[in-house]
PDB file of C-alpha atoms in Angstrom:
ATOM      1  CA  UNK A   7      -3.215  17.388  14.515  1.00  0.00           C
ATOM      2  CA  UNK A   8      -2.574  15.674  11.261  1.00  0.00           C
ATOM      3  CA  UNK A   9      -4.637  12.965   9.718  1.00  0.00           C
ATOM      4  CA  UNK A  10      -3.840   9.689   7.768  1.00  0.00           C
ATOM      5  CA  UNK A  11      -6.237   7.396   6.047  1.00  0.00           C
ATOM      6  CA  UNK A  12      -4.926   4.054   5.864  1.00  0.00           C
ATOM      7  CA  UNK A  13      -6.732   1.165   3.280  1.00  0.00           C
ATOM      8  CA  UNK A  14      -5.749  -2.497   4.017  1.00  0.00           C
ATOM      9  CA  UNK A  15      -5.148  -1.184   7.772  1.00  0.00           C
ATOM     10  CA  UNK A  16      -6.017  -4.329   9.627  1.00  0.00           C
ATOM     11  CA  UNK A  17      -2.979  -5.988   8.988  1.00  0.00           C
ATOM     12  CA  UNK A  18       0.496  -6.428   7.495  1.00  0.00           C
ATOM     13  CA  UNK A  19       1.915  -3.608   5.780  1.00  0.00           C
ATOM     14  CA  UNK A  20      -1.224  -1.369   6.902  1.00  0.00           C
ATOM     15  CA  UNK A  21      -1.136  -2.185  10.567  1.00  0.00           C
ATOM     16  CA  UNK A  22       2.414  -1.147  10.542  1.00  0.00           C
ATOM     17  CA  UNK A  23       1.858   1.972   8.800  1.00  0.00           C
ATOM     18  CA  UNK A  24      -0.720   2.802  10.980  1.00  0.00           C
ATOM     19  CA  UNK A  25       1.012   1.900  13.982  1.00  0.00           C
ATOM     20  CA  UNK A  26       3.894   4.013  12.702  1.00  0.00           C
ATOM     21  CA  UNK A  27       2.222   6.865  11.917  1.00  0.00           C
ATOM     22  CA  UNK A  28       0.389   6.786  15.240  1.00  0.00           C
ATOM     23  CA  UNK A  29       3.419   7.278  16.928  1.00  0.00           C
ATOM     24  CA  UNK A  30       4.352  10.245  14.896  1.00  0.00           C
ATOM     25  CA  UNK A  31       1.510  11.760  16.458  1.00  0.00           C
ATOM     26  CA  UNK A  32      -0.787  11.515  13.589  1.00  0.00           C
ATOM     27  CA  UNK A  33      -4.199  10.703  13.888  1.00  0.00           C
ATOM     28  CA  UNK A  34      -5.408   7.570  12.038  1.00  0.00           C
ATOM     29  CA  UNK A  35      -8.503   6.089   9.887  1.00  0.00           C
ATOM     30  CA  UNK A  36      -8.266   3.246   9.833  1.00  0.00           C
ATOM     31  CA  UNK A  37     -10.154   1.229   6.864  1.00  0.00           C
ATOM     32  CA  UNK A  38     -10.666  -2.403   6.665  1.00  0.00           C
ATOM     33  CA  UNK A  39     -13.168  -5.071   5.626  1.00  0.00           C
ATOM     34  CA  UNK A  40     -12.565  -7.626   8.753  1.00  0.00           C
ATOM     35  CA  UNK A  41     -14.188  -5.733  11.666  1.00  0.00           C
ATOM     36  CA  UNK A  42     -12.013  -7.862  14.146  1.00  0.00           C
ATOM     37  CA  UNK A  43      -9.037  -6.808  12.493  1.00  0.00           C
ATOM     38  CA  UNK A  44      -9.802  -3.409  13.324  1.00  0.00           C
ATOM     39  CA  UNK A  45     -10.728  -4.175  16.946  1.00  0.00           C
ATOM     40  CA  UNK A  46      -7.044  -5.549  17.095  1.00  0.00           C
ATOM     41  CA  UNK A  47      -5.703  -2.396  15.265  1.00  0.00           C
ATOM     42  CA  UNK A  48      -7.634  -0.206  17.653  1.00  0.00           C
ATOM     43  CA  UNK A  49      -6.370  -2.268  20.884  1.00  0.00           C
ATOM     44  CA  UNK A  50      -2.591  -1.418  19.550  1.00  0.00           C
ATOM     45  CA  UNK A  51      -2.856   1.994  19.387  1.00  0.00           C
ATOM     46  CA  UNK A  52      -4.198   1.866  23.102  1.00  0.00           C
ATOM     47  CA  UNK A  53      -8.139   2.253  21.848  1.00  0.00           C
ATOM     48  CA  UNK A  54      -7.784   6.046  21.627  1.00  0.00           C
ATOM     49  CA  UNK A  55     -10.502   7.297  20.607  1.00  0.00           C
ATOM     50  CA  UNK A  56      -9.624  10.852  20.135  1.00  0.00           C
ATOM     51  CA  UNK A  57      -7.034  10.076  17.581  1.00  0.00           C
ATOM     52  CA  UNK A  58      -8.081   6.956  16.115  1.00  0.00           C
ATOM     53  CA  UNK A  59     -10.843   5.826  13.870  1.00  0.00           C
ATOM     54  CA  UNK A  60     -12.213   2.844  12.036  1.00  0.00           C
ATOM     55  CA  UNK A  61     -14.191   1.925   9.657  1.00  0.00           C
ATOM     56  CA  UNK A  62     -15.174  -1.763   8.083  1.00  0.00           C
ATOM     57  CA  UNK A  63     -15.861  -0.974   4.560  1.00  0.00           C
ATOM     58  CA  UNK A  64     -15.477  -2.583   0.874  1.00  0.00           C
ATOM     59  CA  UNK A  65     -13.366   0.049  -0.495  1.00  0.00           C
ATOM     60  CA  UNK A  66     -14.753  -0.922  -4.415  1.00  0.00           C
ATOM     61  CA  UNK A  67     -18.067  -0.396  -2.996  1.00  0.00           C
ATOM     62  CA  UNK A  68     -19.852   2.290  -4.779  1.00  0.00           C
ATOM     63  CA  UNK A  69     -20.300   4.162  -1.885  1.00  0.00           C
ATOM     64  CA  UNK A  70     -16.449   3.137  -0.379  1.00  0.00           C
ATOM     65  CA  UNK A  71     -14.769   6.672  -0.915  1.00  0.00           C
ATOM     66  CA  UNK A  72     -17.517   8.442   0.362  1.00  0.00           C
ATOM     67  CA  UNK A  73     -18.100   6.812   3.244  1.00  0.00           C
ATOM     68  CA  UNK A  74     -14.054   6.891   4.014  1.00  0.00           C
ATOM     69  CA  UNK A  75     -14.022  10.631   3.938  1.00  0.00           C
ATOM     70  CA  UNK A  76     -16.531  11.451   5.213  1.00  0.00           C
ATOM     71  CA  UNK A  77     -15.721   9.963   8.359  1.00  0.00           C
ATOM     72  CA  UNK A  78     -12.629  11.356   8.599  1.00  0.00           C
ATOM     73  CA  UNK A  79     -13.943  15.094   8.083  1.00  0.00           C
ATOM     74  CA  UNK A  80     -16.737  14.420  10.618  1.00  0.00           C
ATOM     75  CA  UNK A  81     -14.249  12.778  13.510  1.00  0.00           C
ATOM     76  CA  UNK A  82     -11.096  15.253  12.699  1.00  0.00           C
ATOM     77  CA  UNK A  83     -12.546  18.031   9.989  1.00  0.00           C
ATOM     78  CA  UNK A  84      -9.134  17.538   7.967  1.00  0.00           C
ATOM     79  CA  UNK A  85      -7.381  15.267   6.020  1.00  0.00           C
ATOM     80  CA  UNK A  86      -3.181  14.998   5.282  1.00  0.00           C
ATOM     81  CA  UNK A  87      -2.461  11.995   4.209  1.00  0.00           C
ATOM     82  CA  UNK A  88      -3.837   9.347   2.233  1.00  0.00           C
ATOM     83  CA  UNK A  89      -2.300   5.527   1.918  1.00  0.00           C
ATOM     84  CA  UNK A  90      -3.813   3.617  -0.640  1.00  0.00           C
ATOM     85  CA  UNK A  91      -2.615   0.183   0.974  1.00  0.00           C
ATOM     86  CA  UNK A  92      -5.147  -2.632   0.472  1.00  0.00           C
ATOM     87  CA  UNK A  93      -4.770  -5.144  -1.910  1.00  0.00           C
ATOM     88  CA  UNK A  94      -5.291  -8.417  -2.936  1.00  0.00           C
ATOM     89  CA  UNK A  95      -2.550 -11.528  -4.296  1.00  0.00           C
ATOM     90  CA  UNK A  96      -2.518 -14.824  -5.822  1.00  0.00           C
ATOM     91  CA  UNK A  97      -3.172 -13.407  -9.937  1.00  0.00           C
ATOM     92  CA  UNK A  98      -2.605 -15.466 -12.549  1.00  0.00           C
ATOM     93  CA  UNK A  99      -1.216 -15.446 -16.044  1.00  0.00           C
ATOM     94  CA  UNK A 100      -2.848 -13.244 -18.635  1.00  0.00           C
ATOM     95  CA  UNK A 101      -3.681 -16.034 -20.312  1.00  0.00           C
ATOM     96  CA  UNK A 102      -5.893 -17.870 -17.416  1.00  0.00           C
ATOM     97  CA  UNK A 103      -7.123 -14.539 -16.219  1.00  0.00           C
ATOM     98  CA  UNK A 104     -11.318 -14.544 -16.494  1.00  0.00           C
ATOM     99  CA  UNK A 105     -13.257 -10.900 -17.164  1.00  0.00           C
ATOM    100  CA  UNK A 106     -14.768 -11.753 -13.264  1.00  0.00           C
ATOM    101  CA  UNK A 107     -10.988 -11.535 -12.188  1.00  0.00           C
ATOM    102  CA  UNK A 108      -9.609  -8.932 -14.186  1.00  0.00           C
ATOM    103  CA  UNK A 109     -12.603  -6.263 -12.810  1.00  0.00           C
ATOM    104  CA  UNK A 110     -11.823  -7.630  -9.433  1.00  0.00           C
ATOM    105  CA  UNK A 111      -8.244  -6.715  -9.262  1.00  0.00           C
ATOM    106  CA  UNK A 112      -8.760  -3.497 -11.310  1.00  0.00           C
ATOM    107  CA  UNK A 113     -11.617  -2.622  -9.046  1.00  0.00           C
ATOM    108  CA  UNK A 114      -9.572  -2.973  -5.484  1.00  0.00           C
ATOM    109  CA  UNK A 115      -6.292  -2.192  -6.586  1.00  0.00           C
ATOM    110  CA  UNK A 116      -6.486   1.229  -9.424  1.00  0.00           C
ATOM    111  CA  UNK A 117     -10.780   2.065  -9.378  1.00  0.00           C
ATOM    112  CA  UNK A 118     -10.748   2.591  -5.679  1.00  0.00           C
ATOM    113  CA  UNK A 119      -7.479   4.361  -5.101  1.00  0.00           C
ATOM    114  CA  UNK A 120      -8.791   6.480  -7.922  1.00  0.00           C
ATOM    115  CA  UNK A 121     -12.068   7.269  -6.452  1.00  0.00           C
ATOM    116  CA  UNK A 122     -10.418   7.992  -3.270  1.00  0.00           C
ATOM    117  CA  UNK A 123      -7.941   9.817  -3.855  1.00  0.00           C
ATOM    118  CA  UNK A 124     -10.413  12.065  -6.079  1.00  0.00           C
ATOM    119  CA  UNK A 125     -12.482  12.099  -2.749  1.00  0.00           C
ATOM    120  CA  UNK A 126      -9.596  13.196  -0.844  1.00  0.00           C
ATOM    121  CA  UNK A 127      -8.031  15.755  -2.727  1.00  0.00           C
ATOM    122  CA  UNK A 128     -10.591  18.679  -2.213  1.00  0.00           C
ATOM    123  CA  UNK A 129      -9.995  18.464   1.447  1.00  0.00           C
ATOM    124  CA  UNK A 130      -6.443  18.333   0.930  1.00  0.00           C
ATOM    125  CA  UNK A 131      -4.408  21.742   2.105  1.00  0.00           C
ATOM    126  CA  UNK A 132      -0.380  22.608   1.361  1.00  0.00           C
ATOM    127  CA  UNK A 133       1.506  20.335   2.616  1.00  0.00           C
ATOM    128  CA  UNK A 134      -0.717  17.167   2.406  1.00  0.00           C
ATOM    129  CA  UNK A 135       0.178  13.925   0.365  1.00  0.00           C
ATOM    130  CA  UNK A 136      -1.002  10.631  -1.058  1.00  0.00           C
ATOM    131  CA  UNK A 137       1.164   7.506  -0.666  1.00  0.00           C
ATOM    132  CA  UNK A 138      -0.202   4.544  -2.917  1.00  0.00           C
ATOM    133  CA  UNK A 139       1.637   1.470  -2.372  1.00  0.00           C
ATOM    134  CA  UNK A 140       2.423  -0.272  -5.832  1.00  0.00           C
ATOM    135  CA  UNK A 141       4.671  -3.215  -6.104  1.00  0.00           C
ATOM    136  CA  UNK A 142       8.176  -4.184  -8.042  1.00  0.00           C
ATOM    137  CA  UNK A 143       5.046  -5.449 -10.433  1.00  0.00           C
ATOM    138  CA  UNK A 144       4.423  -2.349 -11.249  1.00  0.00           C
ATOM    139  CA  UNK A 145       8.529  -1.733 -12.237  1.00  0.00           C
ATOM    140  CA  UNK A 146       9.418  -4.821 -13.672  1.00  0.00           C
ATOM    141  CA  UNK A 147       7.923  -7.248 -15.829  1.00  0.00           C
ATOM    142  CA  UNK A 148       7.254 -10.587 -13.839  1.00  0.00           C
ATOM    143  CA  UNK A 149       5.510 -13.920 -14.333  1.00  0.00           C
ATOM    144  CA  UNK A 150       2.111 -14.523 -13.511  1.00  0.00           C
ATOM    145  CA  UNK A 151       1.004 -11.188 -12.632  1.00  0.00           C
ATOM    146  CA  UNK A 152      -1.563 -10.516 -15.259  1.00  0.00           C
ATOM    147  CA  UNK A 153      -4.322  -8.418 -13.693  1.00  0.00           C
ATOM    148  CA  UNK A 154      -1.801  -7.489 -10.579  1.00  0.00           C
ATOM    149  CA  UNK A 155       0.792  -6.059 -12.921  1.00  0.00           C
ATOM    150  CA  UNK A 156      -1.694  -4.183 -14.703  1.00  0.00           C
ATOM    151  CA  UNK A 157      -3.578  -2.846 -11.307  1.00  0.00           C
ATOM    152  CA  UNK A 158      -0.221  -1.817  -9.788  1.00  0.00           C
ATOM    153  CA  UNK A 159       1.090  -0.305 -12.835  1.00  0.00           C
ATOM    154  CA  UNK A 160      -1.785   1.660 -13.619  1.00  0.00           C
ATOM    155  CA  UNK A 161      -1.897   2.986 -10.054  1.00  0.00           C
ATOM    156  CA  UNK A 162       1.723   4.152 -10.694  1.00  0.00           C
ATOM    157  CA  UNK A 163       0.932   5.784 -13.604  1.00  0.00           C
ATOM    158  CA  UNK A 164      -2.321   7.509 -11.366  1.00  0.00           C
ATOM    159  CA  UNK A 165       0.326   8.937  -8.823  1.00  0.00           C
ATOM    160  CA  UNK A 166       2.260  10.408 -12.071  1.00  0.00           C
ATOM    161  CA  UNK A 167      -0.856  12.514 -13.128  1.00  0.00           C
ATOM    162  CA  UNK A 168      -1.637  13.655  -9.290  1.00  0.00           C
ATOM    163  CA  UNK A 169       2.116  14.654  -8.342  1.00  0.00           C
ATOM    164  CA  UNK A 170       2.106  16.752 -11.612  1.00  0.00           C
ATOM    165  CA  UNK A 171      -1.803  17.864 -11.484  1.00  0.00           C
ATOM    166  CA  UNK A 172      -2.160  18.933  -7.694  1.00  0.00           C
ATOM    167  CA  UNK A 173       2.099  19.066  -7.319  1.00  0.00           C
ATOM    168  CA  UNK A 174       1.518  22.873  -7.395  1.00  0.00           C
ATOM    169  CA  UNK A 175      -1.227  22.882  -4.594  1.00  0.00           C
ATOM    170  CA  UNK A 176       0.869  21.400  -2.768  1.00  0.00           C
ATOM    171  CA  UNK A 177      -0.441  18.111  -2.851  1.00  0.00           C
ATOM    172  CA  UNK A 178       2.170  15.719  -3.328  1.00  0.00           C
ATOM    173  CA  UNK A 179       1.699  11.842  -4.980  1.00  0.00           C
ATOM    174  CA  UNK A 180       4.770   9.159  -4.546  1.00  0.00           C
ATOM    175  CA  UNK A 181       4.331   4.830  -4.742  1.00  0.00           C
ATOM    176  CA  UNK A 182       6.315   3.092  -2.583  1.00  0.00           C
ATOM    177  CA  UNK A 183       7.049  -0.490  -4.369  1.00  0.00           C
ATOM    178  CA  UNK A 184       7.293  -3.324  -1.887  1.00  0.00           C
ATOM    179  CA  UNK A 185       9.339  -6.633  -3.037  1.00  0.00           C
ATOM    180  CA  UNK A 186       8.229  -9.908  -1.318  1.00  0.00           C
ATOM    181  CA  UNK A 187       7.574  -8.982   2.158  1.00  0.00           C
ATOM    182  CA  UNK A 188       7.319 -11.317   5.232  1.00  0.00           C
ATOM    183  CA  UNK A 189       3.278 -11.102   5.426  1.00  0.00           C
ATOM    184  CA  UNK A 190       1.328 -14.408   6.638  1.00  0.00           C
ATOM    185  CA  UNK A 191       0.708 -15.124   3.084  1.00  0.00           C
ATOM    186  CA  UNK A 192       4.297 -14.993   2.040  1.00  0.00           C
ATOM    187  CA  UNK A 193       5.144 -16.892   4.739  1.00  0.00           C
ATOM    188  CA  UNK A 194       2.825 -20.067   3.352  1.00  0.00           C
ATOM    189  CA  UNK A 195       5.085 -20.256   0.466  1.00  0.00           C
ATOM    190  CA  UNK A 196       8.279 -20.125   1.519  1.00  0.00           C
ATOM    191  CA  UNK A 197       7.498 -24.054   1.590  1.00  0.00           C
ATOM    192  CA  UNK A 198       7.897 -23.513  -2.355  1.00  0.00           C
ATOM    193  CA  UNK A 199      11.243 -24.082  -3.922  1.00  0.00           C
ATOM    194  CA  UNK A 200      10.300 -22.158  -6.865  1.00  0.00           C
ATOM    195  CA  UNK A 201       8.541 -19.384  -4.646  1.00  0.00           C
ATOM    196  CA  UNK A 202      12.591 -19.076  -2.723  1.00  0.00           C
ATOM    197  CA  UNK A 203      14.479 -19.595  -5.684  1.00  0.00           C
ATOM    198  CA  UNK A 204      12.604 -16.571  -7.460  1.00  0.00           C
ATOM    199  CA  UNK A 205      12.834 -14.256  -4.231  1.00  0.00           C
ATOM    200  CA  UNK A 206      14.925 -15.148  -1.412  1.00  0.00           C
ATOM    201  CA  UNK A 207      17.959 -16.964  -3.724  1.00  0.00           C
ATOM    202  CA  UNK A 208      18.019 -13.264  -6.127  1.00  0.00           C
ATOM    203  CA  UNK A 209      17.625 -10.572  -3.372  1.00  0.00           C
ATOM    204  CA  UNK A 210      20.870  -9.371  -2.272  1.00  0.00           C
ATOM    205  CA  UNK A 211      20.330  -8.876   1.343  1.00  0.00           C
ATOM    206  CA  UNK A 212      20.110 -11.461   3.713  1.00  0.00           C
ATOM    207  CA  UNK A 213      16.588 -11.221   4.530  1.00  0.00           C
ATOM    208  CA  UNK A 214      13.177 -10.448   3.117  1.00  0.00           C
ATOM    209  CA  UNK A 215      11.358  -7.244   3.990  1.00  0.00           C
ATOM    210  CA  UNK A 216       9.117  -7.083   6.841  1.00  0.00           C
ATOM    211  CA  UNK A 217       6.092  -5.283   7.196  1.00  0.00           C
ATOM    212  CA  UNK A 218       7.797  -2.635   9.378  1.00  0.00           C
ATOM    213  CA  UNK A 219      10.614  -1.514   6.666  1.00  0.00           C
ATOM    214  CA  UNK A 220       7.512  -0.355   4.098  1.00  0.00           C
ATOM    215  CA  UNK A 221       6.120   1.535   7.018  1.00  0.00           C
ATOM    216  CA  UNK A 222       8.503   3.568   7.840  1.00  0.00           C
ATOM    217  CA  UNK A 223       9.259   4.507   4.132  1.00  0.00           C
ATOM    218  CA  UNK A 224       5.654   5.690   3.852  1.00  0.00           C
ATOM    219  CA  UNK A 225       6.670   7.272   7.393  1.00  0.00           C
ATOM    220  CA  UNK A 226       9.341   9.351   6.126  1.00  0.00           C
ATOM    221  CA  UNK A 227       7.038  10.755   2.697  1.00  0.00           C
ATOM    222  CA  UNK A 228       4.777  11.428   5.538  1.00  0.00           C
ATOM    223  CA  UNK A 229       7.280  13.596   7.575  1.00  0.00           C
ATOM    224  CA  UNK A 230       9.163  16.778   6.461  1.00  0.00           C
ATOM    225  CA  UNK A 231      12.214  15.009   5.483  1.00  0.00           C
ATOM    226  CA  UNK A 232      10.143  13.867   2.667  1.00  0.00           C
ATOM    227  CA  UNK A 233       8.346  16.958   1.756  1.00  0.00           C
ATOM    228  CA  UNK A 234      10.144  17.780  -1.456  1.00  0.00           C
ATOM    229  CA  UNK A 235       9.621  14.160  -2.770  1.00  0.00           C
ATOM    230  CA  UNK A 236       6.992  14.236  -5.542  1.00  0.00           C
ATOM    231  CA  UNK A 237       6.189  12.030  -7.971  1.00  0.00           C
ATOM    232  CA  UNK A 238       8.426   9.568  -7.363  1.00  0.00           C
ATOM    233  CA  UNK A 239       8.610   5.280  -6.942  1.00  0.00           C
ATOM    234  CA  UNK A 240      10.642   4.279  -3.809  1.00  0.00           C
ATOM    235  CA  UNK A 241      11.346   0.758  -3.886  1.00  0.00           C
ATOM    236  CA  UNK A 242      11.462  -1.152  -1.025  1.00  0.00           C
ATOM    237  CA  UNK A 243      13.360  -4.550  -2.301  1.00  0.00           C
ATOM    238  CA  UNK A 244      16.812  -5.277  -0.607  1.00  0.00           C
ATOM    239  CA  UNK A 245      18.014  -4.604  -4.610  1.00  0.00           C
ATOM    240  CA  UNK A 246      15.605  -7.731  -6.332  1.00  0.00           C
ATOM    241  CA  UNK A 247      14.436  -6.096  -8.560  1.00  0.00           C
ATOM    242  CA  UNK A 248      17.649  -3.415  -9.685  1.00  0.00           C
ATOM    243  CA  UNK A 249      20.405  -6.239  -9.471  1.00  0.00           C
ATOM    244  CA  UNK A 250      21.303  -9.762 -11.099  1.00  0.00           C
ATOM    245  CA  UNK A 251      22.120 -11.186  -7.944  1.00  0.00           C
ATOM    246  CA  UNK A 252      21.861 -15.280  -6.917  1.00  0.00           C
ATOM    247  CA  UNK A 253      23.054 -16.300  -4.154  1.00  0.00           C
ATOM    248  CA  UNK A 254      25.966 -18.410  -3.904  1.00  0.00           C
ATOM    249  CA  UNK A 255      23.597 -21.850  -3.218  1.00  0.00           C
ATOM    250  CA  UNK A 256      21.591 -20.858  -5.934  1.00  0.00           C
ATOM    251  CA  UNK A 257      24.729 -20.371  -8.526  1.00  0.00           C
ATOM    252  CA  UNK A 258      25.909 -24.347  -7.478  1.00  0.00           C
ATOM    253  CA  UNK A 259      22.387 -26.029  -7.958  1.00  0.00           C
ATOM    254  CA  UNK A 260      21.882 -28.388 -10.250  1.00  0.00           C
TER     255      UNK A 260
END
């Protein structure tokens, strides 16, 4: 039985991914901060305790990684897949970011995927891979992400170094690049012209992405269709961020 440890697991695009992966017949570890998110996580994959596992941990905590796998070794004795998942929103420009906020972003979003995935990778057998899930921040420029474009383009640069570094182990390293997707957060600001001019009014597809469409990317770099994909960004965007597009209400504003 294989085994996935999922960050940012007790909700949006981790709860998918876990659910997902679940169904694959994977075994998940799940890793949150919010305890009662977890309960709910653990009541959707029908509170199996043989194949599922939780933990309510502060991932930039010193002693985060550690305590991550070790409870997957102890409850499974392997580990396949990694997901670095959880993250954090609302940056600012460089220009109003604050030291405090810079470390905290850096610290959730590149320091503890790092640590992780260093944690991770001596367990790690042919076969295995680590998904960390970046942003189009990370693959084009865009306003106000300051410490956010700098997290998620580090971290793409980090899955770049394992792909090549452990590539030959075995061990392969991809990002998977999310546009604006339908979270609860999102959602709160679709109130904001500017906010649905920027996203909605320049993706050309008549939707935003939903939680379930990043899952089942990860999904697929998880199964053996996606075994030969190494070091790579998939970006999961309806074309935002590779296009020019506006739609056609957009184009006759005033």
């Amino acid at each position: 039985m294989q085994v996935a440890i999922i960050t940012g697991a007790g909700g949006g695009i981790g709860f998918a991914t876990a659910q997902k992966l679940y169904d694959m017949g994977i075994a998940i570890v799940g890793v949150g901060r919010d305890r009662e998110k977890l309960k709910k996580l653990e009541a959707a994959l029908g509170n199996d305790t043989e194949r599922v596992a939780t933990v309510s941990v502060d991932i930039a905590a010193e002693d985060g990684p550690q305590t991550i796998v070790k409870l997957a070794v102890e409850r499974f004795g392997r580990i396949d897949y990694l997901i670095n998942n959880a993250g954090i929103g609302s940056p600012k420009p460089l220009h109003e970011t604050d030291d405090e906020t810079l470390d905290r972003f850096l610290g959730i979003m590149l320091r503890a995927p790092f640590r992780l995935a260093r944690d991770v990778i001596p367990h790690m057998k042919p076969g295995s891979a680590i998904i960390n899930v970046t942003s189009t921040f990370a693959v084009v420029g865009g306003r106000r992400g300051g410490a956010y474009s700098a997290s998620k383009g580090g971290l793409q640069s980090l899955t770049l170094h394992i792909a090549c570094e452990y590539g030959a182990q075995g061990i392969r390293a991809n990002c998977v690049a999310p546009g604006v997707t339908a979270t609860d957060m999102v959602r709160e600001r679709m109130n904001d012209p500017g906010f649905v001019r920027m996203n909605v009014d320049m993706t050309p597809y008549p939707r935003l992405g939903e939680a379930e469409d990043i899952a089942s990317t990860i999904a697929f770099l998880c199964s053996k269709g996606g075994e030969y994909i190494n070091g790579q960004t998939i970006v999961v965007d309806g074309g935002w961020s590779s296009t020019k597009y506006l739609s056609p209400e957009a184009m006759a504003a005033k």
